[in-house]
Amino acid sequence: MIQIITCDNRRLFHHALMEMHRQRKQVFIDRMHWRLSESMGLEIDEFDSEEAMYLIDVDAHGDVQQSARLLPTLSPHLMSEVFANLCDDGPPRSARVWEASRFCPAPTIAKGAPRRELLARMIAGILETSILFGIEKVSFVAGAALAPLADQAGWSVRALGPKQRMGRERLVAMLADVTSDGLAAVRQRARLTGPVTRFADAGLARAA
């Protein structure tokens, strides 16, 4: 189940959050050699703020399988501060637009189909979370491997500009619409029979 973690319920998920930051360090710094800061074996950046929402996929044994971050675009975020040049008309900013970033599968997850299945679950989780919190669009930056998978997931998504080479990667900024039809299409393509998220706050509320 993908846990929706906000500033209100963050105290309930200390272990999962620390494991998320450890996995981000292992994946992005150790394996992919991104030039990111790390401290005490954790990858934490300036956008891991109180405003951030985290989606952490935890299996039946309590092990973190994947994670992602959602940020409000009215505040500084990756697309506005680092990747603005990818957007022909500038990064979208609105109370109803949030950015998804730091999609991170656990280092133990095999490449190929297992990771594609996780990505499909996370996209469904992003849509469920967005519907729950009144978010209408989700922006994100994708590399050459992720972009076609995100484009074919079933939701309505478009590029905000042409692909550009930055360092060793070709990146593209994208914007997805949040709709119930899009969520249904993502679930159908991923063979998901129902919600994948849970929001624990004064009891459990399951995303529609």
PDB file of C-alpha atoms in Angstrom:
ATOM      1  CA  MET A   1       0.000   0.000   0.000  1.00  0.00           C
ATOM      2  CA  ILE A   2       1.249   3.506  -0.836  1.00  0.00           C
ATOM      3  CA  GLN A   3       1.170   5.659   2.275  1.00  0.00           C
ATOM      4  CA  ILE A   4       0.406   9.370   1.746  1.00  0.00           C
ATOM      5  CA  ILE A   5       2.663  11.284   4.119  1.00  0.00           C
ATOM      6  CA  THR A   6       2.122  14.979   4.875  1.00  0.00           C
ATOM      7  CA  CYS A   7       3.356  17.356   7.553  1.00  0.00           C
ATOM      8  CA  ASP A   8       0.281  16.375   9.596  1.00  0.00           C
ATOM      9  CA  ASN A   9       1.003  12.645   9.842  1.00  0.00           C
ATOM     10  CA  ARG A  10       4.780  12.577   9.268  1.00  0.00           C
ATOM     11  CA  ARG A  11       5.490  11.545  12.860  1.00  0.00           C
ATOM     12  CA  LEU A  12       3.805   8.201  12.162  1.00  0.00           C
ATOM     13  CA  PHE A  13       6.269   7.292   9.393  1.00  0.00           C
ATOM     14  CA  HIS A  14       9.735   8.135  10.716  1.00  0.00           C
ATOM     15  CA  HIS A  15      11.212   4.717   9.828  1.00  0.00           C
ATOM     16  CA  ALA A  16       9.735   4.702   6.304  1.00  0.00           C
ATOM     17  CA  LEU A  17      10.962   8.250   5.635  1.00  0.00           C
ATOM     18  CA  MET A  18      14.496   7.452   6.790  1.00  0.00           C
ATOM     19  CA  GLU A  19      14.511   4.343   4.597  1.00  0.00           C
ATOM     20  CA  MET A  20      13.292   6.448   1.658  1.00  0.00           C
ATOM     21  CA  HIS A  21      16.208   8.867   2.088  1.00  0.00           C
ATOM     22  CA  ARG A  22      18.664   5.952   2.409  1.00  0.00           C
ATOM     23  CA  GLN A  23      17.341   4.406  -0.795  1.00  0.00           C
ATOM     24  CA  ARG A  24      17.515   7.745  -2.604  1.00  0.00           C
ATOM     25  CA  LYS A  25      21.210   7.972  -1.670  1.00  0.00           C
ATOM     26  CA  GLN A  26      21.882   4.424  -2.854  1.00  0.00           C
ATOM     27  CA  VAL A  27      20.023   4.876  -6.145  1.00  0.00           C
ATOM     28  CA  PHE A  28      20.748   8.467  -7.188  1.00  0.00           C
ATOM     29  CA  ILE A  29      24.230   9.029  -5.733  1.00  0.00           C
ATOM     30  CA  ASP A  30      25.835   5.573  -5.498  1.00  0.00           C
ATOM     31  CA  ARG A  31      24.377   3.997  -8.652  1.00  0.00           C
ATOM     32  CA  MET A  32      23.418   6.848 -10.962  1.00  0.00           C
ATOM     33  CA  HIS A  33      26.205   9.199  -9.828  1.00  0.00           C
ATOM     34  CA  TRP A  34      23.999  12.270  -9.642  1.00  0.00           C
ATOM     35  CA  ARG A  35      25.812  15.226  -8.102  1.00  0.00           C
ATOM     36  CA  LEU A  36      23.612  15.510  -5.030  1.00  0.00           C
ATOM     37  CA  SER A  37      24.403  16.247  -1.413  1.00  0.00           C
ATOM     38  CA  GLU A  38      24.274  13.452   1.136  1.00  0.00           C
ATOM     39  CA  SER A  39      24.673  13.339   4.894  1.00  0.00           C
ATOM     40  CA  MET A  40      25.047  10.273   7.105  1.00  0.00           C
ATOM     41  CA  GLY A  41      23.988   7.982   4.278  1.00  0.00           C
ATOM     42  CA  LEU A  42      20.855   9.982   3.416  1.00  0.00           C
ATOM     43  CA  GLU A  43      19.967  11.998   0.292  1.00  0.00           C
ATOM     44  CA  ILE A  44      18.011  15.066   1.386  1.00  0.00           C
ATOM     45  CA  ASP A  45      17.780  18.269  -0.639  1.00  0.00           C
ATOM     46  CA  GLU A  46      16.413  21.775  -0.134  1.00  0.00           C
ATOM     47  CA  PHE A  47      13.009  20.740  -1.482  1.00  0.00           C
ATOM     48  CA  ASP A  48      12.422  18.167   1.263  1.00  0.00           C
ATOM     49  CA  SER A  49      10.460  20.786   3.146  1.00  0.00           C
ATOM     50  CA  GLU A  50       7.466  20.842   5.465  1.00  0.00           C
ATOM     51  CA  GLU A  51       5.295  21.464   2.402  1.00  0.00           C
ATOM     52  CA  ALA A  52       6.404  18.261   0.690  1.00  0.00           C
ATOM     53  CA  MET A  53       4.114  15.257   0.480  1.00  0.00           C
ATOM     54  CA  TYR A  54       5.670  11.824   0.156  1.00  0.00           C
ATOM     55  CA  LEU A  55       4.228   8.679  -1.363  1.00  0.00           C
ATOM     56  CA  ILE A  56       5.939   5.615   0.093  1.00  0.00           C
ATOM     57  CA  ASP A  57       4.977   2.144  -1.128  1.00  0.00           C
ATOM     58  CA  VAL A  58       5.319  -0.351   1.727  1.00  0.00           C
ATOM     59  CA  ASP A  59       4.795  -4.097   1.332  1.00  0.00           C
ATOM     60  CA  ALA A  60       3.134  -6.495   3.773  1.00  0.00           C
ATOM     61  CA  HIS A  61       6.423  -6.914   5.659  1.00  0.00           C
ATOM     62  CA  GLY A  62       6.891  -3.183   6.129  1.00  0.00           C
ATOM     63  CA  ASP A  63       9.672  -2.911   3.538  1.00  0.00           C
ATOM     64  CA  VAL A  64       9.802   0.210   1.356  1.00  0.00           C
ATOM     65  CA  GLN A  65       9.393  -0.751  -2.307  1.00  0.00           C
ATOM     66  CA  GLN A  66       9.405   2.705  -3.897  1.00  0.00           C
ATOM     67  CA  SER A  67       8.825   6.364  -3.124  1.00  0.00           C
ATOM     68  CA  ALA A  68       8.092   9.717  -4.726  1.00  0.00           C
ATOM     69  CA  ARG A  69       7.692  13.344  -3.650  1.00  0.00           C
ATOM     70  CA  LEU A  70       4.990  15.915  -4.405  1.00  0.00           C
ATOM     71  CA  LEU A  71       5.675  19.648  -4.097  1.00  0.00           C
ATOM     72  CA  PRO A  72       3.431  22.718  -4.494  1.00  0.00           C
ATOM     73  CA  THR A  73       4.508  24.739  -7.516  1.00  0.00           C
ATOM     74  CA  LEU A  74       3.802  28.104  -5.881  1.00  0.00           C
ATOM     75  CA  SER A  75       6.907  27.435  -3.776  1.00  0.00           C
ATOM     76  CA  PRO A  76      10.402  26.750  -5.150  1.00  0.00           C
ATOM     77  CA  HIS A  77      10.622  23.259  -6.653  1.00  0.00           C
ATOM     78  CA  LEU A  78      12.904  21.358  -9.017  1.00  0.00           C
ATOM     79  CA  MET A  79      11.262  22.486 -12.239  1.00  0.00           C
ATOM     80  CA  SER A  80      11.276  26.153 -11.254  1.00  0.00           C
ATOM     81  CA  GLU A  81      14.785  26.237  -9.777  1.00  0.00           C
ATOM     82  CA  VAL A  82      16.747  23.649 -11.777  1.00  0.00           C
ATOM     83  CA  PHE A  83      14.857  22.702 -14.941  1.00  0.00           C
ATOM     84  CA  ALA A  84      13.055  25.904 -15.979  1.00  0.00           C
ATOM     85  CA  ASN A  85      14.914  25.859 -19.306  1.00  0.00           C
ATOM     86  CA  LEU A  86      12.995  22.694 -20.277  1.00  0.00           C
ATOM     87  CA  CYS A  87       9.696  24.632 -20.400  1.00  0.00           C
ATOM     88  CA  ASP A  88       8.968  26.739 -23.470  1.00  0.00           C
ATOM     89  CA  ASP A  89       6.547  28.993 -21.575  1.00  0.00           C
ATOM     90  CA  GLY A  90       8.107  28.715 -18.148  1.00  0.00           C
ATOM     91  CA  PRO A  91       7.300  26.191 -15.429  1.00  0.00           C
ATOM     92  CA  PRO A  92       3.586  25.965 -14.605  1.00  0.00           C
ATOM     93  CA  ARG A  93       2.723  27.540 -11.253  1.00  0.00           C
ATOM     94  CA  SER A  94      -0.651  27.257  -9.551  1.00  0.00           C
ATOM     95  CA  ALA A  95      -2.207  26.170  -6.288  1.00  0.00           C
ATOM     96  CA  ARG A  96      -3.783  23.376  -8.337  1.00  0.00           C
ATOM     97  CA  VAL A  97      -0.499  22.242  -9.939  1.00  0.00           C
ATOM     98  CA  TRP A  98       2.002  20.147  -7.953  1.00  0.00           C
ATOM     99  CA  GLU A  99       5.321  18.686  -9.027  1.00  0.00           C
ATOM    100  CA  ALA A 100       6.194  14.983  -8.756  1.00  0.00           C
ATOM    101  CA  SER A 101       9.885  14.245  -8.297  1.00  0.00           C
ATOM    102  CA  ARG A 102      12.399  11.799  -6.822  1.00  0.00           C
ATOM    103  CA  PHE A 103      10.652   8.642  -8.061  1.00  0.00           C
ATOM    104  CA  CYS A 104      12.857   6.000  -6.481  1.00  0.00           C
ATOM    105  CA  PRO A 105      12.424   2.225  -6.677  1.00  0.00           C
ATOM    106  CA  ALA A 106      14.119   0.252  -3.903  1.00  0.00           C
ATOM    107  CA  PRO A 107      17.661  -0.823  -4.912  1.00  0.00           C
ATOM    108  CA  THR A 108      16.618  -4.463  -4.538  1.00  0.00           C
ATOM    109  CA  ILE A 109      13.913  -4.197  -7.227  1.00  0.00           C
ATOM    110  CA  ALA A 110      15.032  -5.777 -10.488  1.00  0.00           C
ATOM    111  CA  LYS A 111      15.094  -3.715 -13.670  1.00  0.00           C
ATOM    112  CA  GLY A 112      12.537  -4.287 -16.401  1.00  0.00           C
ATOM    113  CA  ALA A 113       9.003  -5.476 -15.687  1.00  0.00           C
ATOM    114  CA  PRO A 114       9.193  -5.220 -11.855  1.00  0.00           C
ATOM    115  CA  ARG A 115      10.160  -1.560 -12.022  1.00  0.00           C
ATOM    116  CA  ARG A 116       7.594  -0.812 -14.735  1.00  0.00           C
ATOM    117  CA  GLU A 117       4.899  -2.309 -12.517  1.00  0.00           C
ATOM    118  CA  LEU A 118       6.033  -0.158  -9.613  1.00  0.00           C
ATOM    119  CA  LEU A 119       5.960   2.969 -11.789  1.00  0.00           C
ATOM    120  CA  ALA A 120       2.388   2.204 -12.883  1.00  0.00           C
ATOM    121  CA  ARG A 121       1.368   1.815  -9.225  1.00  0.00           C
ATOM    122  CA  MET A 122       3.053   5.086  -8.345  1.00  0.00           C
ATOM    123  CA  ILE A 123       1.314   6.948 -11.178  1.00  0.00           C
ATOM    124  CA  ALA A 124      -2.006   5.590  -9.902  1.00  0.00           C
ATOM    125  CA  GLY A 125      -0.979   6.684  -6.413  1.00  0.00           C
ATOM    126  CA  ILE A 126      -0.101  10.187  -7.631  1.00  0.00           C
ATOM    127  CA  LEU A 127      -3.498  10.500  -9.306  1.00  0.00           C
ATOM    128  CA  GLU A 128      -5.370   9.186  -6.252  1.00  0.00           C
ATOM    129  CA  THR A 129      -3.480  11.583  -3.991  1.00  0.00           C
ATOM    130  CA  SER A 130      -4.092  14.495  -6.348  1.00  0.00           C
ATOM    131  CA  ILE A 131      -7.819  13.814  -6.474  1.00  0.00           C
ATOM    132  CA  LEU A 132      -7.926  13.579  -2.674  1.00  0.00           C
ATOM    133  CA  PHE A 133      -6.140  16.922  -2.221  1.00  0.00           C
ATOM    134  CA  GLY A 134      -7.760  18.861  -5.077  1.00  0.00           C
ATOM    135  CA  ILE A 135      -4.701  18.909  -7.333  1.00  0.00           C
ATOM    136  CA  GLU A 136      -5.641  19.301 -11.009  1.00  0.00           C
ATOM    137  CA  LYS A 137      -2.306  18.875 -12.805  1.00  0.00           C
ATOM    138  CA  VAL A 138       1.046  17.264 -12.008  1.00  0.00           C
ATOM    139  CA  SER A 139       4.344  18.407 -13.522  1.00  0.00           C
ATOM    140  CA  PHE A 140       7.503  16.321 -13.626  1.00  0.00           C
ATOM    141  CA  VAL A 141      10.844  15.948 -15.390  1.00  0.00           C
ATOM    142  CA  ALA A 142      11.586  12.618 -17.051  1.00  0.00           C
ATOM    143  CA  GLY A 143      14.687  11.072 -18.541  1.00  0.00           C
ATOM    144  CA  ALA A 144      14.929   8.970 -21.679  1.00  0.00           C
ATOM    145  CA  ALA A 145      13.900   5.768 -19.901  1.00  0.00           C
ATOM    146  CA  LEU A 146      11.037   7.189 -17.832  1.00  0.00           C
ATOM    147  CA  ALA A 147       9.426   9.548 -20.365  1.00  0.00           C
ATOM    148  CA  PRO A 148       7.907   6.925 -22.723  1.00  0.00           C
ATOM    149  CA  LEU A 149       6.646   4.844 -19.787  1.00  0.00           C
ATOM    150  CA  ALA A 150       4.961   7.893 -18.249  1.00  0.00           C
ATOM    151  CA  ASP A 151       3.557   8.897 -21.644  1.00  0.00           C
ATOM    152  CA  GLN A 152       1.976   5.467 -22.180  1.00  0.00           C
ATOM    153  CA  ALA A 153       0.617   4.954 -18.651  1.00  0.00           C
ATOM    154  CA  GLY A 154      -2.949   5.909 -19.547  1.00  0.00           C
ATOM    155  CA  TRP A 155      -3.252   9.423 -18.132  1.00  0.00           C
ATOM    156  CA  SER A 156      -3.324  12.556 -20.308  1.00  0.00           C
ATOM    157  CA  VAL A 157       0.201  13.996 -20.425  1.00  0.00           C
ATOM    158  CA  ARG A 158       2.052  16.445 -22.670  1.00  0.00           C
ATOM    159  CA  ALA A 159       5.568  17.775 -23.024  1.00  0.00           C
ATOM    160  CA  LEU A 160       6.220  21.370 -21.966  1.00  0.00           C
ATOM    161  CA  GLY A 161       9.151  21.687 -24.355  1.00  0.00           C
ATOM    162  CA  PRO A 162      11.560  19.629 -26.462  1.00  0.00           C
ATOM    163  CA  LYS A 163      13.946  17.116 -24.951  1.00  0.00           C
ATOM    164  CA  GLN A 164      17.286  18.623 -23.981  1.00  0.00           C
ATOM    165  CA  ARG A 165      20.580  17.098 -22.992  1.00  0.00           C
ATOM    166  CA  MET A 166      21.666  17.991 -19.477  1.00  0.00           C
ATOM    167  CA  GLY A 167      24.823  16.232 -18.392  1.00  0.00           C
ATOM    168  CA  ARG A 168      24.603  12.585 -19.419  1.00  0.00           C
ATOM    169  CA  GLU A 169      20.810  12.548 -19.769  1.00  0.00           C
ATOM    170  CA  ARG A 170      18.194  13.759 -22.223  1.00  0.00           C
ATOM    171  CA  LEU A 171      15.388  15.277 -20.168  1.00  0.00           C
ATOM    172  CA  VAL A 172      11.884  16.510 -20.912  1.00  0.00           C
ATOM    173  CA  ALA A 173       9.444  18.472 -18.752  1.00  0.00           C
ATOM    174  CA  MET A 174       5.927  17.054 -18.747  1.00  0.00           C
ATOM    175  CA  LEU A 175       2.486  18.003 -17.420  1.00  0.00           C
ATOM    176  CA  ALA A 176      -0.259  15.481 -16.646  1.00  0.00           C
ATOM    177  CA  ASP A 177      -3.970  16.136 -16.162  1.00  0.00           C
ATOM    178  CA  VAL A 178      -5.592  14.753 -13.027  1.00  0.00           C
ATOM    179  CA  THR A 179      -8.984  13.243 -13.863  1.00  0.00           C
ATOM    180  CA  SER A 180     -11.045  10.292 -12.692  1.00  0.00           C
ATOM    181  CA  ASP A 181     -11.050   8.972 -16.276  1.00  0.00           C
ATOM    182  CA  GLY A 182      -7.262   9.130 -16.347  1.00  0.00           C
ATOM    183  CA  LEU A 183      -7.065   7.262 -13.063  1.00  0.00           C
ATOM    184  CA  ALA A 184      -9.422   4.594 -14.390  1.00  0.00           C
ATOM    185  CA  ALA A 185      -7.288   4.218 -17.524  1.00  0.00           C
ATOM    186  CA  VAL A 186      -4.067   3.914 -15.503  1.00  0.00           C
ATOM    187  CA  ARG A 187      -5.657   1.298 -13.262  1.00  0.00           C
ATOM    188  CA  GLN A 188      -6.926  -0.662 -16.248  1.00  0.00           C
ATOM    189  CA  ARG A 189      -3.568  -0.700 -18.032  1.00  0.00           C
ATOM    190  CA  ALA A 190      -1.753  -1.653 -14.823  1.00  0.00           C
ATOM    191  CA  ARG A 191      -4.397  -4.264 -13.928  1.00  0.00           C
ATOM    192  CA  LEU A 192      -5.094  -2.578 -10.608  1.00  0.00           C
ATOM    193  CA  THR A 193      -8.456  -3.540  -9.137  1.00  0.00           C
ATOM    194  CA  GLY A 194      -8.821  -0.633  -6.719  1.00  0.00           C
ATOM    195  CA  PRO A 195      -7.071   2.126  -4.759  1.00  0.00           C
ATOM    196  CA  VAL A 196      -3.366   1.758  -3.999  1.00  0.00           C
ATOM    197  CA  THR A 197      -3.066   4.603  -1.466  1.00  0.00           C
ATOM    198  CA  ARG A 198      -3.876   5.096   2.193  1.00  0.00           C
ATOM    199  CA  PHE A 199      -3.904   8.369   4.134  1.00  0.00           C
ATOM    200  CA  ALA A 200      -3.533   7.973   7.889  1.00  0.00           C
ATOM    201  CA  ASP A 201      -4.684  11.106   9.669  1.00  0.00           C
ATOM    202  CA  ALA A 202      -7.013  10.895  12.693  1.00  0.00           C
ATOM    203  CA  GLY A 203      -8.016   7.465  11.441  1.00  0.00           C
ATOM    204  CA  LEU A 204      -7.579   5.959   8.011  1.00  0.00           C
ATOM    205  CA  ALA A 205      -9.048   7.565   4.901  1.00  0.00           C
ATOM    206  CA  ARG A 206      -8.646   5.692   1.632  1.00  0.00           C
ATOM    207  CA  ALA A 207      -8.296   7.653  -1.605  1.00  0.00           C
ATOM    208  CA  ALA A 208     -11.119   7.197  -4.096  1.00  0.00           C
TER     209      ALA A 208
END
